mmCIF file of C-alpha atoms in Angstrom:
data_model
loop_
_atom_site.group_PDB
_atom_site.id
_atom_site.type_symbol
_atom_site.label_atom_id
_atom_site.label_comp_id
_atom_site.label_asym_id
_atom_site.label_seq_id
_atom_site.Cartn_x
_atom_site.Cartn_y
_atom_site.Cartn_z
ATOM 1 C CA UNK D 297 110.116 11.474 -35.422
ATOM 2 C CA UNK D 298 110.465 14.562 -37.135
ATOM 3 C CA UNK D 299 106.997 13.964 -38.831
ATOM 4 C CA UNK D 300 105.111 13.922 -35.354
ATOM 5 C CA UNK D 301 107.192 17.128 -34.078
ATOM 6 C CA UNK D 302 106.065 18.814 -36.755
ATOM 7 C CA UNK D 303 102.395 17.658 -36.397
ATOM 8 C CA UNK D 304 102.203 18.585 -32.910
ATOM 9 C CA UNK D 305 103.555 22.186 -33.782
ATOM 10 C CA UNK D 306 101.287 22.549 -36.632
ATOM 11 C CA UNK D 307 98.013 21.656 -34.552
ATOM 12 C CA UNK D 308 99.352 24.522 -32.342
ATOM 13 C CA UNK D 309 99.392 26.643 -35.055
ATOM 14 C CA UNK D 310 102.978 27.345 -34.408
ATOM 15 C CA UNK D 311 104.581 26.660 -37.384
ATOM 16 C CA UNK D 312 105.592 30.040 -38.549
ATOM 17 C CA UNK D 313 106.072 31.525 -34.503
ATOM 18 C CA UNK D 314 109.304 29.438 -33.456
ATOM 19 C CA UNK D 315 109.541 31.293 -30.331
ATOM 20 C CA UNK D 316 106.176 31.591 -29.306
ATOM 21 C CA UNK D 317 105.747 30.098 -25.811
ATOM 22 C CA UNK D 318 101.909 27.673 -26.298
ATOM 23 C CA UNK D 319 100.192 25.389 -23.703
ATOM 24 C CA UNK D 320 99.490 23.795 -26.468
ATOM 25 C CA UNK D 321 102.608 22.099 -26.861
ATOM 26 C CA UNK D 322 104.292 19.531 -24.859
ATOM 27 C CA UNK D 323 107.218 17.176 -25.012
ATOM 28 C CA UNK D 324 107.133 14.785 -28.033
ATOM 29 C CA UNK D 325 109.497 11.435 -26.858
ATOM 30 C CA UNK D 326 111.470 9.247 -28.920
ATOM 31 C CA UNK D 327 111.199 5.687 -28.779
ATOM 32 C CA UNK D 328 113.775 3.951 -26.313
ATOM 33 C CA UNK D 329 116.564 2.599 -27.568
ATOM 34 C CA UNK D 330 115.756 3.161 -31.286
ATOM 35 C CA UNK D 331 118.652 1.932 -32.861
ATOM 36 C CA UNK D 332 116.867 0.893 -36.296
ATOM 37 C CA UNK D 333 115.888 4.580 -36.679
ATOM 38 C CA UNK D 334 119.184 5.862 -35.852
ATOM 39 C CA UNK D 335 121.300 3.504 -38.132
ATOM 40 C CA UNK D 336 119.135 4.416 -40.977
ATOM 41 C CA UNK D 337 119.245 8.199 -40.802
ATOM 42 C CA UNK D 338 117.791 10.562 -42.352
ATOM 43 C CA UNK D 339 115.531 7.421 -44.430
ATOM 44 C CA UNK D 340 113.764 7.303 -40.900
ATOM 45 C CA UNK D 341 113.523 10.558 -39.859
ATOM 46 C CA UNK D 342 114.065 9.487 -36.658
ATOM 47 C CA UNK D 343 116.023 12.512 -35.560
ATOM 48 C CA UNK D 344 114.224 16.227 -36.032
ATOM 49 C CA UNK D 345 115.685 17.105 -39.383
ATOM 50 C CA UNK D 346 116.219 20.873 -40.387
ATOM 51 C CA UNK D 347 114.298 21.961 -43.388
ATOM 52 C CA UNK D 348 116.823 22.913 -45.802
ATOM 53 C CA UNK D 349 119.885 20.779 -44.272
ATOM 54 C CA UNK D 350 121.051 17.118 -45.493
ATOM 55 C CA UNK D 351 122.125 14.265 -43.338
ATOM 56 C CA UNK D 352 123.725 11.545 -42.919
ATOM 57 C CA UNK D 353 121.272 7.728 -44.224
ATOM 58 C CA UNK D 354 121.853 4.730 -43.167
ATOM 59 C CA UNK D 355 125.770 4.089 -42.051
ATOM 60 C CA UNK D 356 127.294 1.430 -44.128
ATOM 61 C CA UNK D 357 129.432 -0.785 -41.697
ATOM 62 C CA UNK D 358 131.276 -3.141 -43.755
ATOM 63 C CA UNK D 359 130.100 -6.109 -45.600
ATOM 64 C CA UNK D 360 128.689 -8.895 -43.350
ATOM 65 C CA UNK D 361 128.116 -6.434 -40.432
ATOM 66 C CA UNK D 362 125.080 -4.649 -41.738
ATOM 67 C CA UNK D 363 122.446 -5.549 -39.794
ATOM 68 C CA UNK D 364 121.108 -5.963 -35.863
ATOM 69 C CA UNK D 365 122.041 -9.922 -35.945
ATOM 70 C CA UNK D 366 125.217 -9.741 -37.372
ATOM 71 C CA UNK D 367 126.544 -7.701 -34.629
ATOM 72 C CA UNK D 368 124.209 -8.816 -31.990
ATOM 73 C CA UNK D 369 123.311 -11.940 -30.128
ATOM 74 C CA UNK D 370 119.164 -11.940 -31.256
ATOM 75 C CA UNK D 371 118.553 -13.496 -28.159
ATOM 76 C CA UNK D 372 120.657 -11.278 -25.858
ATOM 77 C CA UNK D 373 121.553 -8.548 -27.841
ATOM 78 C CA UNK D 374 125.001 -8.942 -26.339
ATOM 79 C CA UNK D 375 127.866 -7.875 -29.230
ATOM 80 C CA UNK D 376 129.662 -10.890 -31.151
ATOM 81 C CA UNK D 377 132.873 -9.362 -29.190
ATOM 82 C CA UNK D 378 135.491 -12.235 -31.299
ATOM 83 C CA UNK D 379 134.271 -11.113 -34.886
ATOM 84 C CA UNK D 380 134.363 -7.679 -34.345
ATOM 85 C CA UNK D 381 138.212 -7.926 -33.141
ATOM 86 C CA UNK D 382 138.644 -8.587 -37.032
ATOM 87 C CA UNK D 383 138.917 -4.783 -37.602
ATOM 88 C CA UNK D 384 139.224 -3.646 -34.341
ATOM 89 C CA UNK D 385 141.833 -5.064 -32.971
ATOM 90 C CA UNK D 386 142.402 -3.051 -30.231
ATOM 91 C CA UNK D 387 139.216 -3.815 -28.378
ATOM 92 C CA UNK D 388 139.210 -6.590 -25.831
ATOM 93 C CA UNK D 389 136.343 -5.999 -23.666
ATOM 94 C CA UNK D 390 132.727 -4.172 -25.112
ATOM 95 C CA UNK D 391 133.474 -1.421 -22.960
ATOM 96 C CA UNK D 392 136.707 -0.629 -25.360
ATOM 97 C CA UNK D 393 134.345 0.209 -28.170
ATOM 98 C CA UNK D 394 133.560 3.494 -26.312
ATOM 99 C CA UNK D 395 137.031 4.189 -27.746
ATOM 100 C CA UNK D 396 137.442 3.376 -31.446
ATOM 101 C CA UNK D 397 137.986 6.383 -34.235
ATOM 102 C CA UNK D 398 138.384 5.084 -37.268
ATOM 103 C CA UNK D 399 139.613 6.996 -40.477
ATOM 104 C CA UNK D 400 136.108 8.165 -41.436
ATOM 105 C CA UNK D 401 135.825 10.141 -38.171
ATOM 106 C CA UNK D 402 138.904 12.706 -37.961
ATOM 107 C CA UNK D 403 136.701 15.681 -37.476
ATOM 108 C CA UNK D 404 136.898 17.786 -34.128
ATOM 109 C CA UNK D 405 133.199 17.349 -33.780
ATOM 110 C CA UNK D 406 132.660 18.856 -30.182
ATOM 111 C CA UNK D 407 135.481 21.253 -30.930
ATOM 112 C CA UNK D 408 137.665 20.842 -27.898
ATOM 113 C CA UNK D 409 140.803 19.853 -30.214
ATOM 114 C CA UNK D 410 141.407 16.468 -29.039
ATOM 115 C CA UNK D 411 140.657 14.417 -32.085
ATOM 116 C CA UNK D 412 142.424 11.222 -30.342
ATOM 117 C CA UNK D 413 139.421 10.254 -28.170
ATOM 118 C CA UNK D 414 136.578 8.122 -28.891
ATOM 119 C CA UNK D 415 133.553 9.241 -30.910
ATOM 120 C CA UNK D 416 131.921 8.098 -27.833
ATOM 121 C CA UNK D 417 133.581 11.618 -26.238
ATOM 122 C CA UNK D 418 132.835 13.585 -29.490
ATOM 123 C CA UNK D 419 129.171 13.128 -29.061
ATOM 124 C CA UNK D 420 129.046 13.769 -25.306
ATOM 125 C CA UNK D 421 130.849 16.785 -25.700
ATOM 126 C CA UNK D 422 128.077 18.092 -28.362
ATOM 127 C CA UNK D 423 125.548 17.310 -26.320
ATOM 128 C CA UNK D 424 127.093 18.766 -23.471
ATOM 129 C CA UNK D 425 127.048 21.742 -26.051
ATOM 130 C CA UNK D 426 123.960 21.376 -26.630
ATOM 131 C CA UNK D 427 121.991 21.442 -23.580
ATOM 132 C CA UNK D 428 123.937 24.660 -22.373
ATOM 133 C CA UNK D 429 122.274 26.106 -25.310
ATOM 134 C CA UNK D 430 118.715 24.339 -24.729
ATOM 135 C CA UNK D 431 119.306 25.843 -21.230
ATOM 136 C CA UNK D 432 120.351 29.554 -22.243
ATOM 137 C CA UNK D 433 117.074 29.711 -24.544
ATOM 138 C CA UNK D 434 114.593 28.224 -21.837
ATOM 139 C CA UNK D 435 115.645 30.880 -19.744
ATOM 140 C CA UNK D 436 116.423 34.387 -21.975
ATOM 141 C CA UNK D 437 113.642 33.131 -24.496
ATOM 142 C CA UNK D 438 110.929 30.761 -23.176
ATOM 143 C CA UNK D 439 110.881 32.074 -19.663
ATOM 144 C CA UNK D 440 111.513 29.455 -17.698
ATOM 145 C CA UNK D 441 114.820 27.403 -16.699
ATOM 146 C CA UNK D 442 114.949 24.090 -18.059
ATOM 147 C CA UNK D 443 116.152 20.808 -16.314
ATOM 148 C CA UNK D 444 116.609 17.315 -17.992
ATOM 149 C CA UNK D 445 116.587 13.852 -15.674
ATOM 150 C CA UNK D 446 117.313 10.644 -18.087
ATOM 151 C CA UNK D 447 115.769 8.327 -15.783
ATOM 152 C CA UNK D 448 112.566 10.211 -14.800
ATOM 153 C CA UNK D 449 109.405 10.979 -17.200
ATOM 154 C CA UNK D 450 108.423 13.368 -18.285
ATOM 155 C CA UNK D 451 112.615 14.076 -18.549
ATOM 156 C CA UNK D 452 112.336 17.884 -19.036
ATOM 157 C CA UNK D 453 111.458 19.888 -15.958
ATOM 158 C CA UNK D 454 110.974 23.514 -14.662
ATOM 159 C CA UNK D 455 113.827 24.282 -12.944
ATOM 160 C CA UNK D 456 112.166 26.302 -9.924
ATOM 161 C CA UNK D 457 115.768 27.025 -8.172
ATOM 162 C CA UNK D 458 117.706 27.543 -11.182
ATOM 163 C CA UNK D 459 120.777 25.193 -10.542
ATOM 164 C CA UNK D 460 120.676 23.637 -13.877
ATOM 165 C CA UNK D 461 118.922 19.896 -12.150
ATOM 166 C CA UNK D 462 116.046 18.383 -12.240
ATOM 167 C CA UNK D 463 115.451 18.071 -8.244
ATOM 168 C CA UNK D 464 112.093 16.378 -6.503
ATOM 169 C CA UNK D 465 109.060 18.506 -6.330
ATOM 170 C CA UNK D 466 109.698 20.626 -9.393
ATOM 171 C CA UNK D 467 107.294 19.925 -12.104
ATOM 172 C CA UNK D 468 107.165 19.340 -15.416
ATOM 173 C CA UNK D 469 108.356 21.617 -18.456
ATOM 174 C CA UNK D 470 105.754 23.767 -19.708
ATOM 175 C CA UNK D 471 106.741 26.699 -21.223
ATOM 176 C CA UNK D 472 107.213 25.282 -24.242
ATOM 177 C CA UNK D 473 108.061 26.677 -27.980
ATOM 178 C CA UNK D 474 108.429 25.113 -31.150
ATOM 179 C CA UNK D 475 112.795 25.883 -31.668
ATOM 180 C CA UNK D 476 113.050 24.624 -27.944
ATOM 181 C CA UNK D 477 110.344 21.280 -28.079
ATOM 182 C CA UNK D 478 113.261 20.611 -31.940
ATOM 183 C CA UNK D 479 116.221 20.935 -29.868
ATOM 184 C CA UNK D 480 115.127 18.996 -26.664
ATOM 185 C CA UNK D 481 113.896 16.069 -28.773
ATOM 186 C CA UNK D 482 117.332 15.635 -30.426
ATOM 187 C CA UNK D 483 118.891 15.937 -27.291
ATOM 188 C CA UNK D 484 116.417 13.044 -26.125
ATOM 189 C CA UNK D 485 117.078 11.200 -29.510
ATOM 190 C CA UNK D 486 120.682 11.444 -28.739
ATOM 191 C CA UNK D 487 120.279 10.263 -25.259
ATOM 192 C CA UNK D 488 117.872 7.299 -25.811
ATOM 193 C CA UNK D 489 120.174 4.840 -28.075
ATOM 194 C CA UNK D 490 123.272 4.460 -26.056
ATOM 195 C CA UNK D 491 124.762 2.421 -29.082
ATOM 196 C CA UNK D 492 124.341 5.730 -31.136
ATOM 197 C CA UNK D 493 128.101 5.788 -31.757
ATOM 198 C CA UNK D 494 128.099 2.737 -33.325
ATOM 199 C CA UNK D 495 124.857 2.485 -34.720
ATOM 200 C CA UNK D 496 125.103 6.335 -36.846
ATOM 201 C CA UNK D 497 127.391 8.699 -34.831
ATOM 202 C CA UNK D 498 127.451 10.886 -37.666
ATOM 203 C CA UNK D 499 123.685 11.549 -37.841
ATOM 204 C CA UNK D 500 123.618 11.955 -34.022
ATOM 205 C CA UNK D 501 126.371 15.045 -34.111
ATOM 206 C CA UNK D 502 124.471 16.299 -37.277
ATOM 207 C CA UNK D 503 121.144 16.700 -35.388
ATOM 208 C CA UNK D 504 122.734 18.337 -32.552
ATOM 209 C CA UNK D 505 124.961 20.836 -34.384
ATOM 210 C CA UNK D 506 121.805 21.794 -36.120
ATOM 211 C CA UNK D 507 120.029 21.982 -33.016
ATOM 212 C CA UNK D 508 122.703 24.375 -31.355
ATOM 213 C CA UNK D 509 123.029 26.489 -34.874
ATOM 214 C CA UNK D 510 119.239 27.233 -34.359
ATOM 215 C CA UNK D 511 118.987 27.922 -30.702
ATOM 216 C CA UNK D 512 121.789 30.724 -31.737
ATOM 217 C CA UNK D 513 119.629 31.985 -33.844
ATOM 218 C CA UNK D 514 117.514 33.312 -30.754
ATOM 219 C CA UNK D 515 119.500 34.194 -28.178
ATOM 220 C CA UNK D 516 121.510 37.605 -26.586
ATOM 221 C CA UNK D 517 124.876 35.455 -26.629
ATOM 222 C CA UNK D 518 125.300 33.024 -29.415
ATOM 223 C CA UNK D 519 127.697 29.521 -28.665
ATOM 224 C CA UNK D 520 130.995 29.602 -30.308
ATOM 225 C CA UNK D 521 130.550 27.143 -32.771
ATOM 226 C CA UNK D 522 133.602 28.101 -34.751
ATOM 227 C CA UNK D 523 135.920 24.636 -33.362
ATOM 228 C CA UNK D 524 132.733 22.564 -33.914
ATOM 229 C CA UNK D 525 132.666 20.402 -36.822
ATOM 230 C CA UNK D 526 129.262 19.059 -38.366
ATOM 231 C CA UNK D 527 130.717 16.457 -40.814
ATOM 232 C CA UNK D 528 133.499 15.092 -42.498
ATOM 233 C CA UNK D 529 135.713 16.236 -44.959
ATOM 234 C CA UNK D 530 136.296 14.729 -48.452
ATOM 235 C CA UNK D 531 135.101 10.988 -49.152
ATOM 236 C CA UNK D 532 133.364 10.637 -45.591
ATOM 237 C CA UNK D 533 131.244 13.517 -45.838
ATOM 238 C CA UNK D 534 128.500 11.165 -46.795
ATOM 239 C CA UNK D 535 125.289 13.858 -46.085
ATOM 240 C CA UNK D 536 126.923 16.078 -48.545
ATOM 241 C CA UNK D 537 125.443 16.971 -52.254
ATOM 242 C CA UNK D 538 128.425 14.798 -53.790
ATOM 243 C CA UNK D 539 126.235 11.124 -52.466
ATOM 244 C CA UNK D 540 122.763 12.501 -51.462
ATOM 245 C CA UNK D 541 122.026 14.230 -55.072
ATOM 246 C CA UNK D 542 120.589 10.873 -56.493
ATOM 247 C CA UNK D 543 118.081 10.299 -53.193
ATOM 248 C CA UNK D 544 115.056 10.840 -54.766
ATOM 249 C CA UNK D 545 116.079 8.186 -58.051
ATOM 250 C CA UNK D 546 116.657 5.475 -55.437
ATOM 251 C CA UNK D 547 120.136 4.583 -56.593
ATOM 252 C CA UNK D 548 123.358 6.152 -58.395
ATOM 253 C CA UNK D 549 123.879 5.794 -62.185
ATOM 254 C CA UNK D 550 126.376 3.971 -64.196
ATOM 255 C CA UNK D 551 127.699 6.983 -65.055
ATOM 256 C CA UNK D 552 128.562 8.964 -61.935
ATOM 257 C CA UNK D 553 128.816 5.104 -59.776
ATOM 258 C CA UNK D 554 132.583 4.988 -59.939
ATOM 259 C CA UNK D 555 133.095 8.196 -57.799
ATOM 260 C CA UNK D 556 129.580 8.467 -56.295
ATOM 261 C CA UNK D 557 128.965 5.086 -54.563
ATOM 262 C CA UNK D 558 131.140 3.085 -52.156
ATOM 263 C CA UNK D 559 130.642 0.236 -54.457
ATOM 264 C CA UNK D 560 131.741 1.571 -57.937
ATOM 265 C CA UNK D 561 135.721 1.953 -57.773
ATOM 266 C CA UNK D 562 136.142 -1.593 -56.954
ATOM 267 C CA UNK D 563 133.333 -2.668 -59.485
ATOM 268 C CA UNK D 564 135.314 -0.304 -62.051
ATOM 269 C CA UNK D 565 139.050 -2.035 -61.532
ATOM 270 C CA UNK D 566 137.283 -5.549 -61.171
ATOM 271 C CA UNK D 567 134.692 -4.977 -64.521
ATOM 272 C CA UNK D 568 136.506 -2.463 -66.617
ATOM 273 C CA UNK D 569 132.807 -1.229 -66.330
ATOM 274 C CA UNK D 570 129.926 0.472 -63.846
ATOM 275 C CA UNK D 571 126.346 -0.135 -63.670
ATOM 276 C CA UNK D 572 124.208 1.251 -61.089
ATOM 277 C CA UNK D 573 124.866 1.369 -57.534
ATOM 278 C CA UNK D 574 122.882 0.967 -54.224
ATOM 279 C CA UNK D 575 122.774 4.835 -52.463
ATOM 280 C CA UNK D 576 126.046 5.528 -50.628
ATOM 281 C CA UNK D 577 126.409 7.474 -47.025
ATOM 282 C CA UNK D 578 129.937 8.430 -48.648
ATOM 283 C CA UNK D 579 132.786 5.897 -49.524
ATOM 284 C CA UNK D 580 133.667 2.930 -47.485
ATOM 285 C CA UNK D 581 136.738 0.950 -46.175
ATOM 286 C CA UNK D 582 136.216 -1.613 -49.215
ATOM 287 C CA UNK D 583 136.173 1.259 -51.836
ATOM 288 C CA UNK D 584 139.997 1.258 -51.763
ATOM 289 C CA UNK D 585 140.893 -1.607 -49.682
ATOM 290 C CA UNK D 586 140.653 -5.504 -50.265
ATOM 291 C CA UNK D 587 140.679 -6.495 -46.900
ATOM 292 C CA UNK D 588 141.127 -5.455 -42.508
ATOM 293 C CA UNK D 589 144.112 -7.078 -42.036
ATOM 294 C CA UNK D 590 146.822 -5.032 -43.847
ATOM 295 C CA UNK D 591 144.521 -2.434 -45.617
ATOM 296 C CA UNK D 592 145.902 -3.311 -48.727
ATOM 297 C CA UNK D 593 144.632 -0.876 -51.452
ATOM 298 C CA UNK D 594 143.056 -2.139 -55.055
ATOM 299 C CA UNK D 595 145.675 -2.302 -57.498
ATOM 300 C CA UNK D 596 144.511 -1.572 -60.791
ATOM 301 C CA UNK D 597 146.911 -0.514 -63.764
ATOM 302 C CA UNK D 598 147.125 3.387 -64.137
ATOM 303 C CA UNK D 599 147.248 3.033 -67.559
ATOM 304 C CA UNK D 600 143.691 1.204 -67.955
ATOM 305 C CA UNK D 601 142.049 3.014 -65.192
ATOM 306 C CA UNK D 602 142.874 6.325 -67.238
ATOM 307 C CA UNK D 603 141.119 4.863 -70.301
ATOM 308 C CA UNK D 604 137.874 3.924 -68.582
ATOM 309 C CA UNK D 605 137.460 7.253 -66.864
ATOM 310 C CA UNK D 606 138.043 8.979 -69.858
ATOM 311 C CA UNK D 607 135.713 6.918 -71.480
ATOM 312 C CA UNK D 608 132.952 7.588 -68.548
ATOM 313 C CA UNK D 609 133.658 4.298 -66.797
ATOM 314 C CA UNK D 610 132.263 2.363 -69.895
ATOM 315 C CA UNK D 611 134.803 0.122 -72.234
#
């Protein structure tokens, strides 16, 4: 997690030399297929967080399909393919979920300007990003070329004849800094959980755009990050300062619920009233909608709904 990334850079007394190459440090490695850590977000840590950026907790599905077992088989773990068809409707075999977008998503995230394919693409074309810029630091900052297999431990390796793969008989990474050991764990955090675009694609791209913005920092020939997009806009932009400002009280007041929490429009038109509301990762599909069939919105008088926000969402 972050927490152990830092440790291990602190105990090298690295934390204020980001690009100081230590024998000392070594690759710190997720835990397979964390998918608990990834759905949860920046509550787990499991990602290396930026100090000083925000990000994405725990993605709200939609009610009922909020947990491991209500999407998964516990036995199997295979996906509950018939009750997920009852908002995507255009998957038929598990392998179709590698193409779903929904409306929260209409970022170009890997900046190539196709915002039709799958977030499964988005991500894989950050990461692509990504290690081309893990790649261009190893070797103009660190030293030493970098190589990454996904199937063979340690998974980082010196890349002796500079062809950009980790081939037999070259060794293992050790030229190590504290802005390359960030960057390479976030690339292994975003290889290790391949249901990371269901489980929190959002926190996945945020770690990696982070991850490339700070290898820029360091290098002759910065990436072009201009196309890239790290969130959201608007309502879905759920690691933004508009849902994250009441983290640290545990939960959104009645007062700033009805535009601050996925749950307090539709508490608002239903109660005429708001109390406090569970922490939001921006609005949801059930904020305007009363059901995945038609998408029909939440009719509510305009008339009344202008005298209970003028009145602070209290009657």
């Amino acid at each position: 997690s972050k927490v152990s990334v830092d440790a291990a850079i602190e105990t090298a007394g690295l934390t204020d030399s980001p690009d100081e190459v230590s024998a000392d440090l070594g690759f710190k490695n997720v835990h397979y297929f964390a998918a608990a850590a990834t759905q949860y977000g920046a509550q787990a840590e499991g990602g290396y967080q930026y100090d000083g950026n925000s990000y994405d907790i725990k993605f709200y599905h939609v009610d009922g399909f909020n947990t491991c077992n209500t999407c998964h088989d516990p036995h199997t773990m295979e996906i509950d393919l018939a009750s997920c068809q009852t908002c995507h409707t255009d998957v038929n075999t598990v392998e179709d979920f590698e193409k779903v977008r929904m409306a929260g998503s209409e970022a170009d995230y890997d900046g190539d300007g196709n915002v039709e394919e799958g977030v499964v693409e988005e991500i894989a074309g950050v990461q692509e990003t990504l290690f081309t810029a893990i790649q261009t630091y190893a070797s103009e900052v660190a030293g030493t070329g970098i190589a990454y297999s996904p199937t063979a431990y340690p998974y980082f390796f010196a890349d002796a004849n500079d062809n950009g793969q980790a081939d037999e008989g070259e060794g293992s990474y050790a030229s190590w800094t504290p802005r390359l050991l960030r960057a390479a764990y976030n690339y292994q955090v975003a290889t290790k959980d391949p249901g990371k675009f269901a489980h929190n694609g959002k926190y996945i791209i945020e770690l990696m755009y982070d991850s490339i913005a700070d290898l820029n920092t360091a290098v002759a020939e910065p990436i072009d990050m201009s196309a890239m997009h790290r969130i959201d806009p608007g309502h879905f932009a759920g690691s933004q300062e508009a849902f994250r400002h009441w983290d640290g009280e545990g939960e959104v007041p009645a007062d700033c619920a009805k535009c601050h929490s996925a749950g307090g429009l539709p508490q608002l038109v239903a109660e005429g009233t708001n109390t406090s509301q569970p922490l939001s990762n921006g609005l949801a599909c059930t904020t305007c909608h009363t059901n995945f069939e038609d998408y029909a919105r939440i009719e509510a008088a305009l008339s009344d709904l202008r005298d209970v926000f003028e009145r602070g969402g209290r009657r």
